[in-house]
Coordinates of C-alpha atoms and ligand atoms in Angstrom, one line a residue:
M23 CA -41.7 29.8 -11.4
A24 CA -39.5 27.4 -13.3
D25 CA -36.2 26.3 -11.7
N26 CA -34.1 28.2 -14.1
T27 CA -35.6 31.6 -13.0
D28 CA -33.5 33.8 -11.0
T29 CA -36.1 35.2 -8.5
D30 CA -33.7 38.0 -7.4
V31 CA -34.5 41.2 -9.1
T32 CA -31.4 43.1 -10.2
D33 CA -31.4 46.9 -10.7
L34 CA -29.6 46.7 -14.1
F35 CA -29.3 44.0 -16.7
V36 CA -26.5 44.9 -19.2
I37 CA -26.4 43.2 -22.6
G38 CA -22.9 43.2 -24.0
G39 CA -19.4 42.7 -22.6
G40 CA -17.5 45.2 -24.7
I41 CA -16.0 48.3 -23.2
N42 CA -19.3 50.1 -23.0
G43 CA -21.2 47.3 -21.2
C44 CA -18.3 46.6 -18.8
G45 CA -17.7 50.3 -18.2
I46 CA -21.4 50.9 -17.3
A47 CA -21.5 47.7 -15.1
R48 CA -18.4 48.9 -13.2
D49 CA -19.7 52.4 -12.7
A50 CA -23.2 51.1 -11.6
A51 CA -21.9 48.5 -9.2
G52 CA -19.7 51.2 -7.5
R53 CA -22.8 53.3 -7.1
G54 CA -24.6 50.6 -5.1
L55 CA -26.7 49.1 -7.8
S56 CA -27.1 45.4 -8.3
V57 CA -25.9 44.5 -11.8
T58 CA -25.9 41.4 -14.1
L59 CA -24.0 41.6 -17.4
A60 CA -24.3 39.0 -20.1
E61 CA -21.8 38.6 -22.9
M62 CA -22.5 36.0 -25.6
N63 CA -18.9 35.2 -26.4
D64 CA -15.7 36.2 -24.6
L65 CA -15.4 39.7 -23.1
A66 CA -14.1 42.2 -25.8
S67 CA -14.6 39.5 -28.4
A68 CA -16.1 42.0 -30.9
T69 CA -15.2 45.7 -31.6
S70 CA -13.5 46.4 -28.3
S71 CA -10.5 44.2 -29.1
S72 CA -10.2 45.4 -32.7
S73 CA -9.6 49.1 -32.3
T74 CA -6.5 51.0 -33.2
K75 CA -5.9 51.0 -29.4
L76 CA -5.5 54.8 -28.9
F77 CA -6.8 57.0 -26.2
H78 CA -7.0 59.9 -28.5
G79 CA -8.9 63.2 -29.0
G80 CA -9.1 62.3 -32.7
L81 CA -7.2 65.1 -34.5
R82 CA -9.1 64.5 -37.7
Y83 CA -12.5 65.0 -36.1
L84 CA -11.6 68.7 -35.7
E85 CA -12.1 69.0 -39.5
Y86 CA -15.7 67.8 -38.9
F87 CA -16.2 70.5 -36.1
E88 CA -16.7 67.7 -33.6
F89 CA -15.3 70.0 -30.8
R90 CA -17.4 68.5 -28.0
L91 CA -16.2 65.0 -28.7
V92 CA -12.6 66.0 -29.2
R93 CA -12.5 68.1 -26.1
E94 CA -14.1 65.4 -23.9
A95 CA -11.7 62.8 -25.3
L96 CA -8.6 65.0 -24.9
I97 CA -9.4 65.7 -21.2
E98 CA -10.2 62.1 -20.7
R99 CA -6.9 60.8 -22.0
E100 CA -5.0 61.9 -18.8
V101 CA -7.8 60.8 -16.4
L102 CA -7.5 57.3 -17.9
L103 CA -3.7 57.3 -18.0
R104 CA -3.6 57.9 -14.3
A105 CA -6.1 55.2 -13.6
M106 CA -4.3 52.5 -15.6
P107 CA -0.6 53.3 -16.1
H108 CA 0.1 49.7 -16.7
I109 CA -2.1 49.1 -19.8
S110 CA -1.9 52.6 -21.2
W111 CA 1.0 55.0 -21.9
P112 CA 1.8 58.2 -23.7
M113 CA 2.9 58.1 -27.4
R114 CA 4.3 60.7 -29.7
F115 CA 2.8 60.9 -33.2
V116 CA 4.9 62.2 -36.2
L117 CA 2.8 63.8 -38.9
P118 CA 5.0 64.2 -42.0
Y119 CA 4.0 67.2 -44.1
H120 CA 3.8 67.5 -47.9
K121 CA 2.1 70.3 -49.8
D122 CA 0.0 67.8 -51.8
M123 CA -1.9 66.5 -48.8
R124 CA -5.6 66.5 -49.4
F125 CA -8.9 66.8 -47.4
E126 CA -11.7 64.3 -47.3
S127 CA -14.0 66.3 -49.6
E128 CA -17.0 66.2 -47.2
T129 CA -15.5 67.7 -44.1
P130 CA -17.1 71.1 -43.2
T131 CA -13.5 72.5 -43.1
S132 CA -12.7 71.4 -46.6
R133 CA -16.1 72.8 -47.9
L134 CA -15.4 76.1 -46.1
L135 CA -11.9 76.3 -47.5
S136 CA -13.0 75.6 -51.1
I137 CA -15.3 78.7 -50.9
V138 CA -12.8 81.1 -49.3
M139 CA -9.6 79.7 -50.9
P140 CA -10.8 78.0 -54.1
W141 CA -7.2 77.9 -55.5
M142 CA -6.2 75.4 -52.8
K143 CA -8.2 72.7 -54.8
G144 CA -8.9 70.4 -51.8
R145 CA -5.3 70.6 -50.4
R146 CA -4.8 70.6 -46.7
P147 CA -2.4 73.6 -46.1
A148 CA 0.3 73.6 -43.4
W149 CA -1.2 76.5 -41.5
L150 CA -4.4 74.5 -41.1
I151 CA -2.5 71.6 -39.6
R152 CA -0.7 73.9 -37.2
L153 CA -4.0 75.5 -36.2
G154 CA -5.6 72.0 -35.6
L155 CA -2.6 71.0 -33.5
F156 CA -2.7 74.2 -31.6
M157 CA -6.4 73.5 -30.7
Y158 CA -5.5 69.8 -29.9
D159 CA -2.8 71.0 -27.5
N160 CA -5.1 73.5 -25.8
L161 CA -8.6 72.2 -25.8
G162 CA -8.0 69.5 -23.3
G163 CA -6.1 70.8 -20.3
R164 CA -2.9 68.8 -20.8
K165 CA -0.8 68.2 -17.7
I166 CA 1.1 65.0 -18.3
L167 CA 1.4 64.9 -22.1
P168 CA 4.0 67.1 -23.9
G169 CA 2.7 69.5 -26.6
T170 CA 3.3 69.8 -30.3
K171 CA 6.6 70.6 -31.9
T172 CA 7.8 71.0 -35.5
L173 CA 10.4 68.4 -36.7
D174 CA 13.1 68.8 -39.4
L175 CA 13.2 65.2 -40.7
G176 CA 16.7 65.4 -42.2
D177 CA 19.2 63.1 -40.4
T178 CA 16.7 62.1 -37.7
A179 CA 15.5 58.7 -36.5
E180 CA 12.0 59.8 -37.4
G181 CA 13.0 60.8 -40.9
A182 CA 15.2 57.7 -41.6
P183 CA 12.4 55.2 -42.6
L184 CA 10.6 57.8 -44.8
Q185 CA 11.0 58.9 -48.4
D186 CA 13.3 61.8 -49.0
R187 CA 10.5 64.1 -50.2
F188 CA 9.3 64.4 -46.5
A189 CA 11.5 67.2 -45.0
K190 CA 9.2 68.4 -42.3
A191 CA 6.8 67.0 -39.8
Y192 CA 4.7 67.9 -36.8
E193 CA 4.9 65.9 -33.6
Y194 CA 2.1 65.7 -31.0
S195 CA 0.9 63.5 -28.2
D196 CA -1.8 60.9 -27.7
C197 CA -1.9 57.6 -25.8
W198 CA -1.8 53.9 -26.3
I199 CA -4.3 51.5 -24.6
E200 CA -4.5 47.7 -24.5
D201 CA -8.1 47.7 -25.5
S202 CA -9.2 44.1 -24.6
R203 CA -7.4 44.3 -21.2
L204 CA -9.2 47.5 -20.5
V205 CA -12.5 45.6 -20.9
V206 CA -11.5 42.7 -18.7
L207 CA -10.2 45.0 -15.9
N208 CA -13.5 46.9 -16.0
A209 CA -15.4 43.6 -15.7
R210 CA -13.2 42.4 -12.8
D211 CA -13.6 45.7 -11.0
A212 CA -17.4 45.5 -11.5
E213 CA -17.4 42.0 -10.1
A214 CA -15.3 43.1 -7.1
R215 CA -18.0 45.7 -6.4
G216 CA -20.8 43.1 -6.6
A217 CA -21.7 42.7 -10.3
N218 CA -22.5 39.3 -11.7
I219 CA -20.5 38.9 -14.9
L220 CA -21.8 36.1 -17.2
T221 CA -19.7 35.3 -20.3
R222 CA -20.7 32.9 -23.0
T223 CA -24.2 33.8 -22.2
K224 CA -26.5 35.0 -25.0
V225 CA -29.6 37.1 -24.4
L226 CA -32.3 35.5 -26.5
S227 CA -35.2 37.8 -25.6
A228 CA -36.3 40.5 -23.2
E229 CA -39.8 41.6 -22.5
R230 CA -41.5 44.0 -20.2
E231 CA -43.6 42.6 -17.3
G232 CA -45.0 45.8 -15.8
D233 CA -42.2 47.5 -13.9
L234 CA -39.7 44.7 -14.6
W235 CA -37.8 43.2 -17.4
R236 CA -37.9 39.4 -17.9
I237 CA -34.8 38.4 -19.8
E238 CA -34.1 35.0 -21.2
T239 CA -30.5 33.9 -21.7
R240 CA -28.8 30.7 -22.9
N241 CA -25.3 29.6 -21.8
N242 CA -23.4 29.0 -25.0
E243 CA -21.2 26.2 -23.5
D244 CA -23.8 23.9 -21.9
G245 CA -26.9 25.2 -23.5
A246 CA -28.5 26.0 -20.1
P247 CA -31.4 28.5 -20.3
K248 CA -32.1 31.0 -17.6
I249 CA -34.6 33.8 -16.8
H250 CA -33.5 37.0 -15.1
L251 CA -35.6 39.8 -13.7
A252 CA -34.4 43.4 -13.8
R253 CA -35.6 46.9 -13.2
M254 CA -33.8 48.4 -16.1
L255 CA -32.2 47.0 -19.3
I256 CA -29.0 48.4 -20.8
N257 CA -28.4 47.5 -24.5
A258 CA -24.7 47.8 -25.0
G259 CA -24.6 45.4 -27.8
G260 CA -22.2 47.4 -30.0
P261 CA -22.7 46.3 -33.6
W262 CA -25.8 44.3 -32.4
V263 CA -27.5 47.2 -30.8
G264 CA -30.1 47.3 -33.6
D265 CA -30.5 43.5 -33.6
I266 CA -31.2 43.6 -29.9
I267 CA -33.8 46.4 -30.3
H268 CA -35.6 44.8 -33.2
S269 CA -35.2 41.0 -32.8
K270 CA -34.5 40.4 -29.0
V271 CA -36.7 43.1 -27.4
R272 CA -38.9 43.8 -30.4
I273 CA -39.6 47.4 -29.9
N274 CA -40.1 50.1 -32.6
T275 CA -37.5 52.8 -32.8
T276 CA -36.3 54.9 -35.7
E277 CA -32.8 55.1 -34.1
G278 CA -30.2 53.3 -36.3
V279 CA -26.7 52.2 -36.2
R280 CA -24.3 52.3 -39.1
L281 CA -21.8 49.5 -39.3
V282 CA -18.4 50.5 -40.6
R283 CA -15.6 47.9 -40.8
G284 CA -12.1 48.9 -40.0
S285 CA -9.1 46.6 -40.7
H286 CA -5.5 46.6 -39.6
I287 CA -2.4 44.8 -40.8
V288 CA 0.6 43.9 -38.6
T289 CA 4.1 43.6 -40.1
R290 CA 7.4 42.9 -38.7
R291 CA 8.9 46.0 -37.2
L292 CA 9.4 48.6 -40.0
Y293 CA 11.5 51.2 -38.1
D294 CA 13.7 51.6 -35.0
H295 CA 12.2 54.3 -32.9
D296 CA 9.2 54.2 -30.5
K297 CA 7.0 56.9 -32.2
C298 CA 3.9 56.5 -34.3
Y299 CA 3.3 57.9 -37.8
F300 CA 0.2 59.7 -38.8
F301 CA 0.0 59.5 -42.6
Q302 CA -2.4 61.6 -44.7
G303 CA -3.5 60.0 -48.0
T304 CA -4.3 61.6 -51.4
D305 CA -8.0 60.5 -50.8
G306 CA -8.2 62.7 -47.7
R307 CA -8.2 59.7 -45.3
I308 CA -5.5 59.1 -42.7
I309 CA -3.8 56.0 -41.4
F310 CA -1.5 55.3 -38.5
A311 CA 1.7 53.2 -38.4
I312 CA 2.4 52.3 -34.7
P313 CA 5.2 50.3 -32.9
Y314 CA 3.4 47.2 -31.7
E315 CA 4.4 44.4 -29.3
N316 CA 8.1 45.4 -29.5
D317 CA 8.9 43.5 -32.7
F318 CA 6.0 44.6 -35.0
T319 CA 4.3 47.6 -36.7
L320 CA 0.6 48.0 -36.7
I321 CA -1.0 49.8 -39.7
G322 CA -4.6 50.9 -40.0
T323 CA -7.3 51.6 -40.5
T324 CA -9.8 51.3 -43.4
D325 CA -13.4 52.5 -43.5
A326 CA -15.8 50.1 -45.3
E327 CA -19.6 49.6 -45.0
H328 CA -20.5 46.3 -43.3
D329 CA -24.0 45.1 -43.5
D330 CA -24.5 42.4 -41.0
P331 CA -23.0 42.3 -37.5
S332 CA -23.0 38.5 -37.5
D333 CA -20.7 38.4 -40.6
K334 CA -17.3 38.0 -38.9
P335 CA -15.3 41.0 -40.0
V336 CA -12.1 40.2 -41.8
C337 CA -9.4 42.3 -43.5
T338 CA -10.2 41.7 -47.2
P339 CA -7.3 41.4 -49.8
Q340 CA -8.5 44.8 -51.1
E341 CA -8.2 46.4 -47.7
Q342 CA -4.8 44.9 -47.2
R343 CA -3.6 46.3 -50.5
Y344 CA -5.1 49.7 -49.7
L345 CA -3.1 49.9 -46.4
I346 CA 0.1 48.6 -48.1
D347 CA -0.2 51.2 -50.9
F348 CA -1.0 53.9 -48.4
A349 CA 2.0 53.1 -46.3
N350 CA 4.2 52.8 -49.4
Q351 CA 3.5 56.5 -50.2
Y352 CA 5.6 57.3 -47.1
F353 CA 8.1 54.5 -46.3
A354 CA 11.3 54.4 -48.2
R355 CA 11.4 50.6 -48.2
K356 CA 8.3 49.4 -50.0
I357 CA 6.3 46.8 -48.1
S358 CA 4.1 44.0 -49.7
E359 CA 1.7 41.3 -48.6
D360 CA 4.8 39.2 -47.8
D361 CA 5.5 41.5 -44.8
V362 CA 2.1 41.0 -43.3
V363 CA 2.1 38.6 -40.3
W364 CA -1.4 39.2 -39.0
T365 CA -4.5 41.1 -39.8
Y366 CA -7.6 42.0 -37.7
S367 CA -10.8 43.7 -38.3
G368 CA -13.6 45.2 -36.3
V369 CA -17.0 46.9 -36.9
R370 CA -17.6 50.4 -35.6
P371 CA -21.2 50.7 -34.4
L372 CA -21.7 54.3 -35.3
Y373 CA -24.8 56.3 -34.5
D374 CA -26.6 56.9 -37.9
D375 CA -26.5 60.6 -38.3
G376 CA -27.2 60.4 -42.0
A377 CA -23.7 61.2 -43.1
S378 CA -23.1 60.0 -46.7
S379 CA -19.6 58.5 -46.2
A380 CA -18.3 56.1 -43.6
T381 CA -15.4 58.4 -42.8
A382 CA -17.7 61.3 -42.1
A383 CA -20.2 59.5 -39.8
T384 CA -19.9 60.8 -36.3
R385 CA -17.8 59.0 -33.7
D386 CA -19.7 60.6 -30.9
Y387 CA -22.1 58.5 -28.7
T388 CA -25.8 58.8 -28.2
L389 CA -27.9 57.4 -25.4
K390 CA -31.6 56.9 -25.8
V391 CA -34.1 55.7 -23.1
D392 CA -37.2 53.8 -24.2
K393 CA -40.0 53.4 -21.6
D394 CA -43.1 52.7 -23.6
G395 CA -45.1 52.9 -20.4
G396 CA -43.2 50.1 -18.6
A397 CA -39.7 49.3 -17.4
P398 CA -37.0 51.5 -18.9
M399 CA -34.4 50.4 -21.4
L400 CA -31.3 52.4 -22.3
N401 CA -29.8 51.9 -25.8
V402 CA -26.1 52.8 -26.4
F403 CA -25.1 54.0 -29.9
G404 CA -21.6 54.7 -31.0
G405 CA -18.8 55.8 -28.8
K406 CA -15.0 55.4 -28.6
I407 CA -12.8 53.4 -26.3
T408 CA -11.4 56.8 -25.1
T409 CA -14.8 58.1 -24.0
Y410 CA -16.1 54.8 -22.4
R411 CA -15.9 56.2 -18.8
R412 CA -17.7 59.4 -19.7
L413 CA -20.2 57.4 -21.6
A414 CA -20.8 55.2 -18.5
E415 CA -21.3 58.4 -16.4
S416 CA -23.8 59.7 -18.8
A417 CA -25.6 56.3 -18.9
L418 CA -25.7 56.3 -15.1
E419 CA -27.2 59.8 -15.2
K420 CA -30.1 58.4 -17.3
V421 CA -30.3 55.4 -14.9
S422 CA -30.7 57.8 -11.9
Q423 CA -33.6 59.5 -13.7
N424 CA -35.3 56.1 -13.7
L425 CA -34.2 54.2 -10.5
P426 CA -34.0 55.6 -7.0
D427 CA -30.9 55.9 -4.7
V428 CA -28.2 56.0 -7.4
K429 CA -25.0 57.3 -5.8
A430 CA -22.8 60.1 -7.2
P431 CA -20.2 59.6 -10.0
W432 CA -17.0 58.1 -8.6
T433 CA -14.8 56.5 -11.3
A434 CA -12.6 59.5 -12.2
G435 CA -9.3 59.0 -10.3
V436 CA -10.1 55.4 -9.1
P437 CA -7.5 52.9 -10.5
L438 CA -8.4 49.8 -12.3
P439 CA -7.0 46.5 -10.9
G440 CA -3.2 46.6 -11.0
G441 CA -3.2 50.3 -11.8
D442 CA -2.5 51.7 -8.3
F443 CA 0.9 53.2 -9.0
P444 CA 2.3 56.4 -10.5
V445 CA 2.0 57.2 -14.2
D446 CA 5.7 57.1 -14.6
G447 CA 6.2 54.1 -12.3
V448 CA 6.5 51.2 -14.8
D449 CA 10.3 51.0 -14.7
D450 CA 10.3 50.9 -10.9
L451 CA 7.7 48.1 -10.9
V452 CA 9.7 46.1 -13.5
S453 CA 12.9 46.4 -11.3
D454 CA 10.9 45.5 -8.2
L455 CA 9.4 42.4 -9.9
K456 CA 12.9 41.3 -11.2
G457 CA 14.2 41.8 -7.6
R458 CA 11.5 39.5 -6.2
F459 CA 11.6 36.9 -9.0
A460 CA 15.3 36.7 -10.0
F461 CA 14.6 34.3 -12.9
L462 CA 12.6 36.8 -14.9
S463 CA 14.2 38.3 -18.0
E464 CA 13.7 42.1 -18.6
T465 CA 11.3 41.3 -21.5
W466 CA 9.3 38.9 -19.4
A467 CA 9.1 41.2 -16.4
R468 CA 8.0 44.1 -18.6
R469 CA 5.4 42.1 -20.3
L470 CA 3.9 41.1 -17.0
V471 CA 4.0 44.6 -15.6
R472 CA 2.4 46.0 -18.7
A473 CA -0.4 43.5 -18.4
Y474 CA -1.0 43.1 -14.6
G475 CA 0.7 46.2 -13.0
T476 CA 1.0 45.8 -9.3
E477 CA -0.8 42.4 -9.5
A478 CA 2.1 40.8 -11.6
Q479 CA 3.6 39.4 -8.4
F480 CA 0.3 37.5 -7.7
V481 CA 0.3 36.1 -11.2
L482 CA 3.7 34.5 -10.4
N483 CA 2.5 33.3 -7.1
K484 CA 5.4 32.4 -4.8
A485 CA 7.6 31.0 -7.5
T486 CA 11.3 30.9 -6.9
T487 CA 12.3 29.1 -10.1
P488 CA 10.6 28.9 -13.5
D489 CA 9.7 25.3 -12.8
D490 CA 7.4 26.6 -9.9
L491 CA 5.3 28.2 -12.6
G492 CA 4.3 24.9 -14.1
Y493 CA 4.1 24.0 -17.8
D494 CA 5.8 26.5 -20.2
F495 CA 3.5 27.0 -23.2
G496 CA 6.2 29.1 -24.9
A497 CA 7.0 32.9 -25.3
T498 CA 7.0 33.2 -21.4
L499 CA 3.4 32.0 -21.0
T500 CA 3.3 29.6 -18.1
E501 CA 0.6 27.5 -16.4
S502 CA 0.6 29.9 -13.5
E503 CA -0.4 32.8 -15.7
V504 CA -3.0 30.8 -17.6
I505 CA -4.6 29.7 -14.2
W506 CA -4.7 33.4 -13.3
L507 CA -6.4 34.2 -16.6
M508 CA -8.9 31.4 -16.2
D509 CA -9.7 32.1 -12.6
K510 CA -9.6 35.9 -12.4
E511 CA -10.0 37.1 -16.0
Y512 CA -12.8 34.9 -17.5
A513 CA -10.6 33.3 -20.1
R514 CA -12.0 30.0 -21.4
T515 CA -10.1 29.1 -24.5
A516 CA -6.6 29.6 -26.0
E517 CA -8.0 32.3 -28.3
D518 CA -9.1 34.3 -25.3
V519 CA -5.6 34.1 -23.9
V520 CA -3.3 34.6 -26.9
W521 CA -5.4 37.2 -28.8
R522 CA -7.2 39.2 -26.1
R523 CA -5.6 38.8 -22.6
N524 CA -2.2 39.2 -24.4
K525 CA -1.0 39.1 -28.0
L526 CA 1.3 36.1 -27.6
G527 CA -0.5 34.6 -30.6
L528 CA 2.1 36.7 -32.6
R529 CA 4.9 34.6 -31.2
L530 CA 3.4 31.1 -30.5
S531 CA 3.1 28.4 -33.2
A532 CA -0.2 26.9 -34.1
E533 CA 1.0 23.7 -32.3
Q534 CA 1.8 25.6 -29.1
I535 CA -1.6 27.3 -29.2
G536 CA -3.3 23.9 -29.8
T537 CA -1.5 22.5 -26.7
L538 CA -2.7 25.5 -24.6
D539 CA -6.2 25.0 -25.9
D540 CA -6.2 21.3 -24.9
W541 CA -4.7 22.1 -21.5
M542 CA -7.5 24.7 -20.9
A543 CA -10.2 22.3 -22.0
A544 CA -8.9 19.6 -19.7
R545 CA -8.8 22.1 -16.8
R546 CA -12.4 23.2 -17.5
A547 CA -13.5 19.6 -17.6
S548 CA -11.9 18.7 -14.3
A549 CA -13.5 21.9 -12.7
C550 CA -16.9 20.7 -14.0
N551 CA -16.4 17.2 -12.7
A552 CA -15.4 18.5 -9.3
A553 CA -18.5 20.7 -9.2
E554 CA -20.9 17.8 -9.9
Ligands
FAD609 C1 -11.2 49.6 -36.6 C2 -11.6 50.4 -35.4 C3 -10.7 51.2 -34.8 C4 -11.0 51.9 -33.6 N1 -10.1 52.6 -33.0 C5 -10.3 53.3 -31.9 C6 -9.3 54.0 -31.2 O1 -8.2 54.0 -31.6 N2 -9.7 54.7 -30.1 C7 -11.0 54.7 -29.6 O2 -11.2 55.4 -28.6 N3 -11.9 54.0 -30.2 C8 -11.7 53.3 -31.3 N4 -12.6 52.6 -32.0 C9 -14.0 52.6 -31.4 C10 -14.2 51.6 -30.3 O3 -13.4 50.4 -30.6 C11 -15.6 51.2 -30.2 O4 -16.4 52.4 -30.1 C12 -15.9 50.4 -28.9 O5 -15.1 49.3 -28.9 C13 -17.4 49.9 -28.9 O6 -17.6 49.1 -27.8 P1 -19.0 48.5 -27.5 O7 -18.9 47.9 -26.1 O8 -20.1 49.4 -27.8 O9 -19.1 47.3 -28.6 P2 -18.5 45.8 -28.6 O10 -17.1 45.8 -28.1 O11 -18.7 45.3 -29.9 O12 -19.3 45.0 -27.5 C14 -20.6 44.6 -27.7 C15 -20.8 43.2 -27.2 O13 -22.1 42.8 -27.1 C16 -22.2 41.4 -27.3 N5 -23.6 41.1 -27.7 C17 -24.2 41.4 -28.7 N6 -25.5 40.9 -28.8 C18 -25.6 40.1 -27.6 C19 -26.6 39.3 -27.1 N7 -27.8 39.1 -27.7 N8 -26.4 38.7 -25.9 C20 -25.2 38.8 -25.2 N9 -24.2 39.6 -25.7 C21 -24.4 40.2 -26.9 C22 -21.2 41.2 -28.4 O14 -20.7 39.8 -28.4 C23 -20.1 42.2 -28.0 O15 -19.0 41.6 -27.3 C24 -12.3 51.8 -33.1 C25 -13.2 51.0 -33.7 C26 -12.9 50.2 -34.8 C27 -13.8 49.3 -35.4

């Protein structure tokens, strides 16, 4: 065998370091399987850092009768909240009501209503919203999250930023999640349980050799090729799931994935309270306006067909205008392109269930095993951040039908790194951290606790003054933290740090980001030299 062949045979080889790949790798490693995961760029560099960042049941999916998906996601919200109280937290959503609100014309509910109540002419009546929220409150066994209530918007903080025509709203619960940190913490935990996590490593091909897979990878930084052997292949390529099936593994399947781009805009903070808005549009779609990173508001999302996964998704001027016009139907102070400080865009890899519109395509996941007389391959289609742990459990069930000695499910109730503290324990952790590191401001300490939880103290090492943390890159990002991110969290470039491990890119100048990138490149180079 050639030198670059890894002669060890792993049980699972996972393609894709998004939330689904990393969630599966963590679950599998904890069940005693040997796992290698290859991600061609940075972890969470594709869809899993571009979501709306909600652990949610998906209120609007009720109109599509997606009860299984909504119920599973609702129950899962609180399981996840307990396992990661640092990077996820409850949020209240305010849904302003107006009698002209309309359905997306294709929902089963709107079709049913147009038959039994034709005079409604596509309008979404208040009683239906109340019924939906009643189901939302009761389908998922809530214990932590408060239930729905009706709000009179007059003279309230929630009513203040809205136009006067909105007198009434409904308020309900869902949760926030730092999506890209979720991915990295799953990868770290997988590695701690024995998985081999390879970033910047592209899978070029995979072929069956009897009972094994022979997988060829290339390191994107130094070009080094490598061959891996595995008993089972997991295709968690997200938007590339079809590309992997057809051009990397070259098998025939009729399963398809539908790529639907979703874009967000970020503005300076548009209102003064900490709740989100759920806005219904005249076209039947909905968007959220969400308090973001203390000083900003996040608005999204769009639904646009996207043909090729390798076309980097960007928020087009048309999508930006759509979101601005949509928000302007609600906010009293009109916003414009001048208010937008950042945009991002991601591609949903939806299982192709033949729905005619992007909005209507199912958000549920589908797992398909292909054996073709040889080693098994599992293809992952669709899914949501919210259901990643359940998706991983279902994937491991399929794995256990193909490999021996797979242990029982274990991830429910086991915290992610830094998440081993009570759901309502953030304030105590912040005070504790400020007590240990007296130089921290409240904002700085809270940022660190929200990112690293109980591990924040290790990020700061044994510093007694800010100088002990090394170079200050700006916006409270220090050398000490960057070293943690490079050594423990797979960060390689400034982009990994300021747009995925945190969102300090919103606060740092291009020059500061450039300095950080140069510093990281120099540190990588000296690590390389030391290794030679
Ligand atoms: C706009 C938008 C908003 C959303 N909002 C929410 C939300 O609020 N809540 C929620 O629960 N869900 C939400 N979702 C859905 C959720 O983000 C996705 O379902 C999820 O992130 C998909 O994860 P994934 O791991 O399948 O894909 P990805 O995160 O895309 O990961 C796939 C990875 O595979 C890698 N890869 C591909 N080919 C190769 C190869 N040949 N070799 C090595 N690596 C490869 C890619 O680089 C990529 O990193 C949203 C999605 C979008 C687009």
